[in-house]
Amino acid sequence: MNAIATATPVAETIQEDLNPFHIAQEQFEQAIRYLPEYQEGLVEYLVRPERVIITEFPITTHGGHVRNFTGYRVLHNRARGPGKGGIRYHPDVTADEVRALAAWMTWKCAVMNVPFGGAKGGVICDPKKLTKDDLRMITRRFIAELGDAIGPHTDIPAPDVNTSAETMAWVFDTYAMMHPGLNNTPVVTGKPVDMGGSYGRNEATSRGCLFCTQHALSRGLVDGMDSVDGATVAVQGYGNAGSIAAMLYAEQGAVIIAVSDSRGAIFCAEGFDPVAALEHKKSTGSVVGLPGTEAISNEELLALECDILIPAALENQIRADNADDVKARLIAEAANGPTTPAADRILFAKGIPVLPDILANAGGVTVSYYEWVQNIENEQWDEDEVNHKLLRKMNRATDSVLDTQKKVNGSLAEIEGERRKLGRGEDPLEKIDLRMAAYILAVRRVAEVTLRRGIWP
Ligand code: NAD
């Protein structure tokens, strides 16, 4: 993921830096242009991660082979509360990817107004080539190596790509073995429901994405589309976030016309049953081959004529080289970092709004927060209560982002004047998209709390 993509979007060659940490920094630096009141030192503190742990550890894998693995845990910022963020198992995990994902968690928690900072973890491994026992040992050894770097009030992991409720059960069990006699359930979220997990957590990322989309549409974000009912939807990635999104959007009347996984994509203009696609993936390993659909490539899926495109796989899927091909009327980012800054500029110029990851997929961390609260209180709420609370939070956050965009775009001249007065630059400010609005809202919230607490000592 550190590659440089060469592309020819509009006759001109663009060299795009796809390092996710550089992308996260570029997004932050863009946002800070609209917040001239914050001093350079504070800005530097906000962009850099507080702590990066790199650990190398061996396990004896199936067949008796000793193999070494590299794991990362990055704590980006804790001004608003303990670190919070998932653990990813993937062969392409890098320190910079985890740094970027941790920073996005800080801004996401701030957009949602949940009292957490940002963190993320990852282990370089290919779960497709490992057994369940291997994965359990990797998890236990990784968590043991992290020791007290994680904890219910310091840094709280959760699931991400290729990790599940079962992985979180192993995380909890390992930590609990190391800290006997305490209520350790709040050390990790996304646990199985019968051991302290929250009802609704498994679906929360996708349900939050649906709520955000519905609310933004009801506020007139896309001309002539005021709900998802009847909307055609294409979903890239068919794991936790993507498959559940497809099912929840379909329940609300959307027509799922295309979905994909790492092996390819499927398409049917009249729509197909997302539950059948999931069953097909479970029995064959891929959505490809679902009867009644035709196989297409992931690139073709991204360029389909549809109302809503939901990227729900990995970073850097919509880039300078393919953003111009996107024909969706709205993009709702269930994945983290699927759209590069150059692609954002192209989509904004084309008038395609993007509900950004730090808002659209924040349902997951929001219900993780509810799980943490339930664990601390030794309570379990029913699913309706969780979903109702999630709806209110998503609507409020979506309102805040849409309102911030309107407010900033209506006061560019004042902000430019303030920048000049404070010697922060003379360059003209452009109108902002929804990602920048979410960033500006989040950075301001984190900066204000940092200043109110006082720079220590
Ligand atoms: P997952 O492992 O359950 O699913 C990932 C899916 O993406 C799989 O179907 C895989 O086949 C597919 N995929 C991988 N590479 C692909 C490619 N090149 N093209 C198409 N599909 C591809 O992971 P997940 O938990 O669903 O996470 C997906 C995204 O959502 C990630 O960006 C993650 O950070 C983000 N996210 C997840 C959560 C959560 O609670 N699980 C919360 C917020 C954000």
Short mmCIF file of C-alpha atoms and ligand atoms in Angstrom, two decimals:
data_model
loop_
_atom_site.label_atom_id
_atom_site.label_comp_id
_atom_site.label_asym_id
_atom_site.label_seq_id
_atom_site.Cartn_x
_atom_site.Cartn_y
_atom_site.Cartn_z
CA MET A 1 0.00 0.00 0.00
CA ASN A 2 3.02 2.28 -0.15
CA ALA A 3 3.04 2.15 -3.90
CA ILE A 4 2.91 5.10 -6.22
CA ALA A 5 0.03 4.91 -8.69
CA THR A 6 0.57 6.31 -12.16
CA ALA A 7 -2.63 7.35 -13.86
CA THR A 8 -3.96 9.40 -16.73
CA PRO A 9 -7.33 10.76 -15.62
CA VAL A 10 -7.67 13.75 -17.95
CA ALA A 11 -4.83 13.47 -20.44
CA GLU A 12 -2.41 14.61 -17.74
CA THR A 13 -0.25 12.12 -15.84
CA ILE A 14 -0.76 12.14 -12.09
CA GLN A 15 1.64 10.46 -9.69
CA GLU A 16 -0.29 9.67 -6.57
CA ASP A 17 1.28 8.86 -3.22
CA LEU A 18 -0.84 6.04 -1.80
CA ASN A 19 0.88 5.79 1.59
CA PRO A 20 -2.15 5.96 3.95
CA PHE A 21 -0.26 7.94 6.62
CA HIS A 22 0.80 10.55 4.07
CA ILE A 23 -2.85 10.71 2.96
CA ALA A 24 -4.07 11.16 6.55
CA GLN A 25 -1.47 13.94 7.03
CA GLU A 26 -2.48 15.64 3.80
CA GLN A 27 -6.15 15.59 4.84
CA PHE A 28 -5.25 17.02 8.25
CA GLU A 29 -3.07 19.75 6.72
CA GLN A 30 -5.91 20.72 4.40
CA ALA A 31 -8.32 20.97 7.34
CA ILE A 32 -5.94 23.06 9.44
CA ARG A 33 -5.94 25.77 6.74
CA TYR A 34 -9.52 26.47 7.82
CA LEU A 35 -8.55 26.61 11.53
CA PRO A 36 -5.96 29.39 11.61
CA GLU A 37 -6.46 30.03 15.33
CA TYR A 38 -4.38 27.01 16.40
CA GLN A 39 -0.63 27.45 16.98
CA GLU A 40 1.93 25.46 15.03
CA GLY A 41 3.10 23.42 18.04
CA LEU A 42 -0.44 22.31 18.84
CA VAL A 43 -1.02 21.43 15.21
CA GLU A 44 2.13 19.28 15.18
CA TYR A 45 1.00 17.49 18.33
CA LEU A 46 -2.40 16.75 16.81
CA VAL A 47 -1.05 15.24 13.60
CA ARG A 48 1.59 12.97 15.17
CA PRO A 49 0.75 9.70 16.93
CA GLU A 50 1.42 9.72 20.68
CA ARG A 51 2.87 6.22 20.72
CA VAL A 52 3.83 3.50 18.19
CA ILE A 53 4.51 -0.04 19.41
CA ILE A 54 6.20 -2.53 17.09
CA THR A 55 6.48 -6.06 18.38
CA GLU A 56 8.08 -9.16 16.83
CA PHE A 57 6.95 -12.50 18.19
CA PRO A 58 7.09 -16.21 17.28
CA ILE A 59 4.41 -18.87 17.39
CA THR A 60 4.50 -22.53 16.46
CA THR A 61 2.09 -22.76 13.54
CA HIS A 62 0.31 -25.87 12.22
CA GLY A 63 2.75 -28.54 11.08
CA GLY A 64 5.11 -27.61 13.93
CA HIS A 65 6.87 -24.72 12.13
CA VAL A 66 8.08 -21.79 14.23
CA ARG A 67 7.18 -18.56 12.43
CA ASN A 68 7.72 -14.93 13.39
CA PHE A 69 5.12 -12.20 13.08
CA THR A 70 5.21 -8.41 13.30
CA GLY A 71 2.44 -6.59 15.16
CA TYR A 72 1.72 -2.88 15.59
CA ARG A 73 -0.37 -0.89 18.03
CA VAL A 74 -0.55 2.85 17.48
CA LEU A 75 -2.11 5.26 19.92
CA HIS A 76 -2.75 8.48 18.04
CA ASN A 77 -4.40 10.77 20.58
CA ARG A 78 -6.00 10.47 24.01
CA ALA A 79 -7.10 14.04 24.70
CA ARG A 80 -10.81 13.15 24.70
CA GLY A 81 -10.56 9.69 26.28
CA PRO A 82 -8.79 6.34 26.07
CA GLY A 83 -7.53 5.11 22.71
CA LYS A 84 -10.03 3.12 20.65
CA GLY A 85 -9.53 1.19 17.45
CA GLY A 86 -9.66 -2.18 15.75
CA ILE A 87 -7.06 -4.86 15.16
CA ARG A 88 -6.47 -5.91 11.55
CA TYR A 89 -4.89 -9.15 10.26
CA HIS A 90 -3.69 -8.74 6.68
CA PRO A 91 -0.51 -9.45 4.67
CA ASP A 92 -0.31 -5.78 3.57
CA VAL A 93 -0.41 -4.25 7.08
CA THR A 94 2.33 -1.62 7.52
CA ALA A 95 3.28 0.74 10.35
CA ASP A 96 2.12 3.67 8.23
CA GLU A 97 -1.23 2.05 7.49
CA VAL A 98 -1.81 1.52 11.23
CA ARG A 99 -0.68 5.12 11.94
CA ALA A 100 -3.24 6.42 9.43
CA LEU A 101 -6.04 4.20 10.73
CA ALA A 102 -5.28 5.35 14.32
CA ALA A 103 -5.46 9.03 13.30
CA TRP A 104 -8.76 8.46 11.48
CA MET A 105 -10.09 6.89 14.71
CA THR A 106 -9.25 10.08 16.65
CA TRP A 107 -11.21 12.21 14.19
CA LYS A 108 -14.05 9.67 13.94
CA CYS A 109 -14.59 9.56 17.71
CA ALA A 110 -14.57 13.35 17.80
CA VAL A 111 -17.08 13.65 14.92
CA MET A 112 -19.38 11.26 16.82
CA ASN A 113 -18.73 12.98 20.13
CA VAL A 114 -17.89 9.69 21.88
CA PRO A 115 -15.34 10.07 24.71
CA PHE A 116 -12.49 8.15 23.08
CA GLY A 117 -9.25 9.00 21.37
CA GLY A 118 -7.82 7.14 18.39
CA ALA A 119 -5.80 3.93 18.17
CA LYS A 120 -5.36 0.97 15.83
CA GLY A 121 -3.53 -2.33 15.67
CA GLY A 122 -2.45 -4.79 13.04
CA VAL A 123 -0.48 -7.98 12.54
CA ILE A 124 1.19 -8.80 9.23
CA CYS A 125 -0.22 -12.22 8.40
CA ASP A 126 -2.40 -13.94 5.82
CA PRO A 127 -5.37 -15.49 7.65
CA LYS A 128 -6.27 -17.46 4.50
CA LYS A 129 -3.05 -19.47 4.98
CA LEU A 130 -3.40 -19.94 8.75
CA THR A 131 -5.57 -22.25 10.83
CA LYS A 132 -7.92 -21.11 13.57
CA ASP A 133 -5.43 -22.41 16.15
CA ASP A 134 -2.65 -20.34 14.51
CA LEU A 135 -4.84 -17.23 14.66
CA ARG A 136 -5.70 -17.86 18.29
CA MET A 137 -2.00 -18.19 19.18
CA ILE A 138 -1.11 -15.05 17.18
CA THR A 139 -3.83 -13.15 19.03
CA ARG A 140 -2.80 -14.37 22.47
CA ARG A 141 0.89 -13.72 21.89
CA PHE A 142 0.25 -10.27 20.36
CA ILE A 143 -1.97 -9.21 23.28
CA ALA A 144 0.52 -10.62 25.81
CA GLU A 145 3.30 -8.61 24.11
CA LEU A 146 1.21 -5.43 24.33
CA GLY A 147 0.84 -6.00 28.08
CA ASP A 148 -0.47 -2.91 29.84
CA ALA A 149 -0.30 -0.80 26.68
CA ILE A 150 -3.97 -1.79 26.32
CA GLY A 151 -6.52 -1.58 29.12
CA PRO A 152 -10.16 -0.62 29.84
CA HIS A 153 -9.18 3.02 30.49
CA THR A 154 -6.07 3.36 28.33
CA ASP A 155 -6.54 1.72 24.92
CA ILE A 156 -9.44 -0.53 23.90
CA PRO A 157 -9.20 -2.76 20.79
CA ALA A 158 -12.09 -3.94 18.56
CA PRO A 159 -12.55 -5.99 15.35
CA ASP A 160 -11.38 -4.84 11.92
CA VAL A 161 -10.42 -6.57 8.67
CA ASN A 162 -10.09 -10.37 9.18
CA THR A 163 -10.79 -10.24 12.91
CA SER A 164 -14.14 -11.09 14.46
CA ALA A 165 -16.08 -11.47 17.72
CA GLU A 166 -14.19 -14.73 18.25
CA THR A 167 -10.85 -12.92 17.96
CA MET A 168 -12.10 -10.37 20.51
CA ALA A 169 -13.01 -13.25 22.88
CA TRP A 170 -9.35 -14.38 22.72
CA VAL A 171 -8.18 -10.78 23.31
CA PHE A 172 -10.39 -10.55 26.40
CA ASP A 173 -9.35 -13.97 27.71
CA THR A 174 -5.64 -13.21 27.35
CA TYR A 175 -5.93 -9.84 29.06
CA ALA A 176 -8.14 -11.33 31.83
CA MET A 177 -5.55 -14.08 32.48
CA MET A 178 -2.97 -11.31 33.01
CA HIS A 179 -5.27 -9.21 35.25
CA PRO A 180 -7.19 -11.61 37.52
CA GLY A 181 -9.82 -10.39 39.96
CA LEU A 182 -10.94 -7.34 37.96
CA ASN A 183 -13.87 -6.53 35.68
CA ASN A 184 -11.88 -6.82 32.45
CA THR A 185 -14.79 -6.90 30.01
CA PRO A 186 -14.36 -3.24 28.94
CA VAL A 187 -10.80 -3.94 27.69
CA VAL A 188 -12.08 -4.92 24.24
CA THR A 189 -15.33 -4.39 22.29
CA GLY A 190 -16.99 -6.39 19.55
CA LYS A 191 -17.04 -9.43 21.85
CA PRO A 192 -19.59 -12.24 21.45
CA VAL A 193 -22.94 -11.19 22.96
CA ASP A 194 -22.87 -13.98 25.56
CA MET A 195 -19.62 -12.72 27.04
CA GLY A 196 -20.24 -9.01 27.34
CA GLY A 197 -20.68 -8.03 23.70
CA SER A 198 -23.42 -5.56 22.82
CA TYR A 199 -26.51 -6.43 20.88
CA GLY A 200 -26.30 -4.62 17.56
CA ARG A 201 -22.47 -4.29 17.52
CA ASN A 202 -21.97 -6.75 14.68
CA GLU A 203 -24.30 -4.75 12.41
CA ALA A 204 -23.42 -1.32 13.82
CA THR A 205 -20.90 -0.16 11.19
CA SER A 206 -23.32 -0.89 8.37
CA ARG A 207 -26.42 0.29 10.25
CA GLY A 208 -24.66 3.57 11.04
CA CYS A 209 -23.77 3.92 7.35
CA LEU A 210 -27.44 3.40 6.45
CA PHE A 211 -28.66 5.92 9.07
CA CYS A 212 -26.12 8.49 7.89
CA THR A 213 -27.13 7.99 4.24
CA GLN A 214 -30.85 8.21 5.06
CA HIS A 215 -30.43 11.36 7.11
CA ALA A 216 -28.22 13.10 4.55
CA LEU A 217 -30.69 12.21 1.76
CA SER A 218 -33.63 13.45 3.83
CA ARG A 219 -31.79 16.78 4.09
CA GLY A 220 -31.55 17.04 0.30
CA LEU A 221 -27.90 16.07 -0.23
CA VAL A 222 -28.69 14.53 -3.64
CA ASP A 223 -31.22 16.19 -5.92
CA GLY A 224 -34.24 13.98 -6.54
CA MET A 225 -33.20 11.21 -4.10
CA ASP A 226 -34.72 11.68 -0.67
CA SER A 227 -34.41 8.08 0.59
CA VAL A 228 -32.69 4.77 -0.17
CA ASP A 229 -36.04 3.22 -1.14
CA GLY A 230 -35.72 2.20 -4.80
CA ALA A 231 -32.09 3.38 -4.99
CA THR A 232 -29.67 1.15 -6.90
CA VAL A 233 -26.63 0.22 -4.79
CA ALA A 234 -23.20 -1.25 -5.55
CA VAL A 235 -21.07 -2.55 -2.66
CA GLN A 236 -17.32 -3.19 -2.88
CA GLY A 237 -16.18 -5.76 -0.28
CA TYR A 238 -18.47 -8.40 1.19
CA GLY A 239 -17.20 -8.93 4.72
CA ASN A 240 -18.69 -7.61 7.96
CA ALA A 241 -19.22 -4.03 6.76
CA GLY A 242 -20.17 -4.72 3.12
CA SER A 243 -22.47 -7.75 3.39
CA ILE A 244 -24.46 -6.36 6.31
CA ALA A 245 -24.74 -2.97 4.57
CA ALA A 246 -26.15 -4.68 1.46
CA MET A 247 -28.75 -6.51 3.57
CA LEU A 248 -29.76 -3.46 5.63
CA TYR A 249 -30.05 -1.16 2.58
CA ALA A 250 -32.12 -3.86 0.81
CA GLU A 251 -34.44 -4.10 3.85
CA GLN A 252 -35.13 -0.39 3.34
CA GLY A 253 -36.10 -0.91 -0.31
CA ALA A 254 -32.72 -0.42 -2.03
CA VAL A 255 -31.93 -2.59 -5.06
CA ILE A 256 -28.51 -4.28 -4.74
CA ILE A 257 -27.14 -4.46 -8.29
CA ALA A 258 -23.49 -5.35 -7.65
CA VAL A 259 -21.22 -6.62 -4.88
CA SER A 260 -17.62 -7.84 -4.78
CA ASP A 261 -14.93 -9.50 -2.71
CA SER A 262 -11.20 -10.01 -3.19
CA ARG A 263 -11.86 -12.63 -5.91
CA GLY A 264 -14.10 -10.48 -8.13
CA ALA A 265 -17.50 -8.82 -8.51
CA ILE A 266 -21.02 -9.77 -9.59
CA PHE A 267 -23.68 -7.67 -11.33
CA CYS A 268 -27.38 -7.90 -12.19
CA ALA A 269 -29.19 -4.75 -13.41
CA GLU A 270 -32.52 -5.90 -11.91
CA GLY A 271 -30.95 -6.57 -8.54
CA PHE A 272 -30.38 -9.74 -6.52
CA ASP A 273 -30.84 -11.01 -2.98
CA PRO A 274 -27.86 -9.98 -0.80
CA VAL A 275 -28.62 -12.85 1.63
CA ALA A 276 -28.23 -15.35 -1.24
CA ALA A 277 -24.91 -13.66 -2.14
CA LEU A 278 -23.69 -14.15 1.43
CA GLU A 279 -24.79 -17.80 1.46
CA HIS A 280 -22.96 -18.29 -1.85
CA LYS A 281 -19.81 -16.70 -0.40
CA LYS A 282 -20.04 -18.92 2.68
CA SER A 283 -20.37 -22.10 0.65
CA THR A 284 -17.90 -21.33 -2.18
CA GLY A 285 -15.53 -18.75 -0.68
CA SER A 286 -16.66 -15.94 -3.02
CA VAL A 287 -19.73 -14.05 -4.21
CA VAL A 288 -18.59 -14.75 -7.78
CA GLY A 289 -20.78 -17.35 -9.49
CA LEU A 290 -24.04 -16.44 -7.76
CA PRO A 291 -26.76 -17.77 -10.14
CA GLY A 292 -28.57 -14.99 -12.01
CA THR A 293 -25.60 -12.59 -11.92
CA GLU A 294 -22.74 -11.91 -14.33
CA ALA A 295 -19.11 -11.69 -13.27
CA ILE A 296 -17.48 -8.27 -13.62
CA SER A 297 -14.21 -6.84 -12.30
CA ASN A 298 -13.84 -4.73 -9.16
CA GLU A 299 -12.86 -1.79 -11.40
CA GLU A 300 -16.10 -2.19 -13.39
CA LEU A 301 -18.11 -2.25 -10.15
CA LEU A 302 -16.67 1.10 -9.10
CA ALA A 303 -17.63 2.60 -12.48
CA LEU A 304 -21.21 1.29 -12.55
CA GLU A 305 -24.21 3.54 -13.14
CA CYS A 306 -25.94 3.42 -9.74
CA ASP A 307 -27.42 5.71 -7.12
CA ILE A 308 -25.19 4.76 -4.18
CA LEU A 309 -21.69 3.28 -4.18
CA ILE A 310 -20.52 1.77 -0.89
CA PRO A 311 -16.79 1.03 -0.72
CA ALA A 312 -16.49 -1.54 2.11
CA ALA A 313 -13.12 -3.21 1.45
CA LEU A 314 -9.76 -1.49 1.92
CA GLU A 315 -7.93 1.83 1.40
CA ASN A 316 -7.14 3.55 -1.91
CA GLN A 317 -9.87 2.02 -4.06
CA ILE A 318 -11.08 5.30 -5.62
CA ARG A 319 -8.00 7.13 -6.86
CA ALA A 320 -6.91 9.75 -9.39
CA ASP A 321 -6.86 7.09 -12.11
CA ASN A 322 -10.46 5.88 -11.72
CA ALA A 323 -12.41 8.60 -9.86
CA ASP A 324 -13.46 10.21 -13.13
CA ASP A 325 -15.16 6.94 -14.13
CA VAL A 326 -17.41 6.90 -11.04
CA LYS A 327 -21.05 7.38 -12.07
CA ALA A 328 -22.74 6.89 -8.68
CA ARG A 329 -24.80 9.84 -7.41
CA LEU A 330 -23.58 9.37 -3.83
CA ILE A 331 -20.68 7.54 -2.17
CA ALA A 332 -21.07 6.25 1.42
CA GLU A 333 -17.71 5.08 2.79
CA ALA A 334 -18.15 1.97 4.94
CA ALA A 335 -14.40 1.26 4.59
CA ASN A 336 -11.65 3.38 6.08
CA GLY A 337 -9.68 5.48 3.61
CA PRO A 338 -11.18 4.13 0.36
CA THR A 339 -10.90 7.50 -1.45
CA THR A 340 -7.62 9.34 -2.00
CA PRO A 341 -7.34 13.16 -1.75
CA ALA A 342 -6.89 13.47 -5.54
CA ALA A 343 -10.04 11.38 -6.05
CA ASP A 344 -11.90 13.56 -3.54
CA ARG A 345 -11.07 16.63 -5.63
CA ILE A 346 -12.27 14.93 -8.83
CA LEU A 347 -15.52 13.75 -7.22
CA PHE A 348 -16.19 17.19 -5.70
CA ALA A 349 -15.70 18.80 -9.10
CA LYS A 350 -18.12 16.26 -10.61
CA GLY A 351 -20.72 17.08 -7.91
CA ILE A 352 -20.71 13.57 -6.39
CA PRO A 353 -20.98 13.91 -2.59
CA VAL A 354 -18.95 11.52 -0.43
CA LEU A 355 -20.19 10.67 3.07
CA PRO A 356 -16.70 10.28 4.54
CA ASP A 357 -15.45 7.27 6.50
CA ILE A 358 -14.97 9.23 9.74
CA LEU A 359 -18.72 9.83 9.70
CA ALA A 360 -20.30 7.11 7.55
CA ASN A 361 -18.65 4.08 9.19
CA ALA A 362 -18.60 5.51 12.73
CA GLY A 363 -21.58 3.37 13.80
CA GLY A 364 -19.09 0.63 14.70
CA VAL A 365 -17.13 2.68 17.20
CA THR A 366 -20.33 4.25 18.52
CA VAL A 367 -21.82 0.90 19.48
CA SER A 368 -18.37 -0.14 20.74
CA TYR A 369 -18.70 2.83 23.08
CA TYR A 370 -22.15 1.57 24.15
CA GLU A 371 -20.64 -1.88 24.73
CA TRP A 372 -17.92 -0.33 26.92
CA VAL A 373 -20.50 1.61 28.95
CA GLN A 374 -22.61 -1.55 29.43
CA ASN A 375 -19.49 -3.49 30.53
CA ILE A 376 -18.49 -0.87 33.09
CA GLU A 377 -22.04 -0.90 34.50
CA ASN A 378 -22.38 -4.71 34.20
CA GLU A 379 -25.54 -4.14 32.17
CA GLN A 380 -26.88 -5.43 28.86
CA TRP A 381 -29.24 -3.24 26.83
CA ASP A 382 -31.66 -4.74 24.33
CA GLU A 383 -31.07 -4.28 20.62
CA ASP A 384 -33.83 -1.71 20.09
CA GLU A 385 -32.30 0.53 22.72
CA VAL A 386 -28.84 0.25 21.11
CA ASN A 387 -30.18 0.94 17.62
CA HIS A 388 -32.27 3.86 18.82
CA LYS A 389 -29.28 5.45 20.54
CA LEU A 390 -27.19 4.84 17.42
CA LEU A 391 -29.81 6.50 15.21
CA ARG A 392 -29.84 9.63 17.35
CA LYS A 393 -26.03 9.83 17.43
CA MET A 394 -25.68 9.27 13.67
CA ASN A 395 -28.33 11.88 12.88
CA ARG A 396 -26.70 14.42 15.17
CA ALA A 397 -23.22 13.81 13.73
CA THR A 398 -24.53 13.93 10.15
CA ASP A 399 -26.26 17.24 10.93
CA SER A 400 -23.06 18.62 12.44
CA VAL A 401 -20.99 17.69 9.37
CA LEU A 402 -23.53 19.05 6.86
CA ASP A 403 -23.91 22.24 8.92
CA THR A 404 -20.13 22.68 9.23
CA GLN A 405 -19.77 22.42 5.45
CA LYS A 406 -22.41 25.08 4.93
CA LYS A 407 -20.97 27.36 7.59
CA VAL A 408 -17.35 27.12 6.40
CA ASN A 409 -18.27 27.56 2.73
CA GLY A 410 -20.31 30.63 3.70
CA SER A 411 -17.44 32.27 5.57
CA LEU A 412 -14.35 31.66 3.42
CA ALA A 413 -13.57 35.39 3.19
CA GLU A 414 -13.60 35.76 7.00
CA ILE A 415 -11.33 32.72 7.47
CA GLU A 416 -8.96 34.05 4.79
CA GLY A 417 -8.86 37.39 6.65
CA GLU A 418 -8.11 35.63 9.94
CA ARG A 419 -5.31 33.62 8.29
CA ARG A 420 -3.73 36.78 6.89
CA LYS A 421 -4.00 38.52 10.26
CA LEU A 422 -2.31 35.61 12.06
CA GLY A 423 0.34 35.16 9.36
CA ARG A 424 -0.92 31.66 8.47
CA GLY A 425 -0.86 32.14 4.69
CA GLU A 426 -2.22 34.26 1.87
CA ASP A 427 -3.43 31.54 -0.48
CA PRO A 428 -7.16 31.56 -1.30
CA LEU A 429 -9.37 28.92 0.36
CA GLU A 430 -11.45 26.60 -1.78
CA LYS A 431 -14.97 25.41 -0.95
CA ILE A 432 -14.86 22.29 1.18
CA ASP A 433 -16.38 18.84 0.69
CA LEU A 434 -17.96 16.73 3.43
CA ARG A 435 -14.67 15.05 4.38
CA MET A 436 -13.08 18.41 5.08
CA ALA A 437 -16.18 19.47 7.02
CA ALA A 438 -15.93 16.35 9.21
CA TYR A 439 -12.19 16.95 9.71
CA ILE A 440 -12.65 20.60 10.66
CA LEU A 441 -15.36 19.68 13.16
CA ALA A 442 -13.23 16.89 14.65
CA VAL A 443 -9.91 18.73 14.80
CA ARG A 444 -11.60 21.68 16.49
CA ARG A 445 -13.19 19.39 19.10
CA VAL A 446 -9.88 17.66 19.90
CA ALA A 447 -7.90 20.93 19.89
CA GLU A 448 -10.38 22.64 22.22
CA VAL A 449 -10.27 19.80 24.77
CA THR A 450 -6.46 19.71 24.58
CA LEU A 451 -6.27 23.44 25.33
CA ARG A 452 -8.93 23.29 28.05
CA ARG A 453 -7.06 20.47 29.83
CA GLY A 454 -3.90 22.59 29.50
CA ILE A 455 -0.64 21.57 27.88
CA TRP A 456 1.00 19.40 30.54
CA PRO A 457 2.79 20.18 32.88
P1 NAD B 1 -13.80 -8.05 6.55
O1 NAD B 1 -12.51 -8.76 6.65
O2 NAD B 1 -14.99 -8.63 7.25
O3 NAD B 1 -14.20 -7.88 4.99
C1 NAD B 1 -13.38 -7.31 4.01
C2 NAD B 1 -13.97 -7.66 2.64
O4 NAD B 1 -13.29 -6.94 1.63
C3 NAD B 1 -13.88 -9.13 2.28
O5 NAD B 1 -15.08 -9.54 1.66
C4 NAD B 1 -12.76 -9.17 1.23
O6 NAD B 1 -12.89 -10.24 0.32
C5 NAD B 1 -13.00 -7.84 0.55
N1 NAD B 1 -11.87 -7.34 -0.21
C6 NAD B 1 -10.56 -7.31 0.12
N2 NAD B 1 -9.85 -6.75 -0.90
C7 NAD B 1 -10.74 -6.43 -1.84
C8 NAD B 1 -10.63 -5.82 -3.12
N3 NAD B 1 -9.45 -5.44 -3.61
N4 NAD B 1 -11.76 -5.62 -3.83
C9 NAD B 1 -12.96 -6.00 -3.35
N5 NAD B 1 -13.12 -6.58 -2.16
C10 NAD B 1 -12.03 -6.79 -1.43
O7 NAD B 1 -13.53 -6.56 7.01
P2 NAD B 1 -14.59 -5.47 7.55
O8 NAD B 1 -14.58 -5.51 9.02
O9 NAD B 1 -15.85 -5.61 6.78
O10 NAD B 1 -13.83 -4.14 7.11
C11 NAD B 1 -13.96 -3.59 5.80
C12 NAD B 1 -13.64 -2.11 5.84
O11 NAD B 1 -14.54 -1.49 6.79
C13 NAD B 1 -12.23 -1.78 6.35
O12 NAD B 1 -11.78 -0.61 5.72
C14 NAD B 1 -12.45 -1.52 7.83
O13 NAD B 1 -11.41 -0.73 8.38
C15 NAD B 1 -13.77 -0.80 7.77
N6 NAD B 1 -14.50 -0.77 9.03
C16 NAD B 1 -14.87 -1.90 9.68
C17 NAD B 1 -15.53 -1.80 10.90
C18 NAD B 1 -16.02 -3.01 11.64
O14 NAD B 1 -16.67 -2.82 12.68
N7 NAD B 1 -15.80 -4.22 11.16
C19 NAD B 1 -15.80 -0.55 11.47
C20 NAD B 1 -15.42 0.60 10.76
C21 NAD B 1 -14.77 0.47 9.54
#
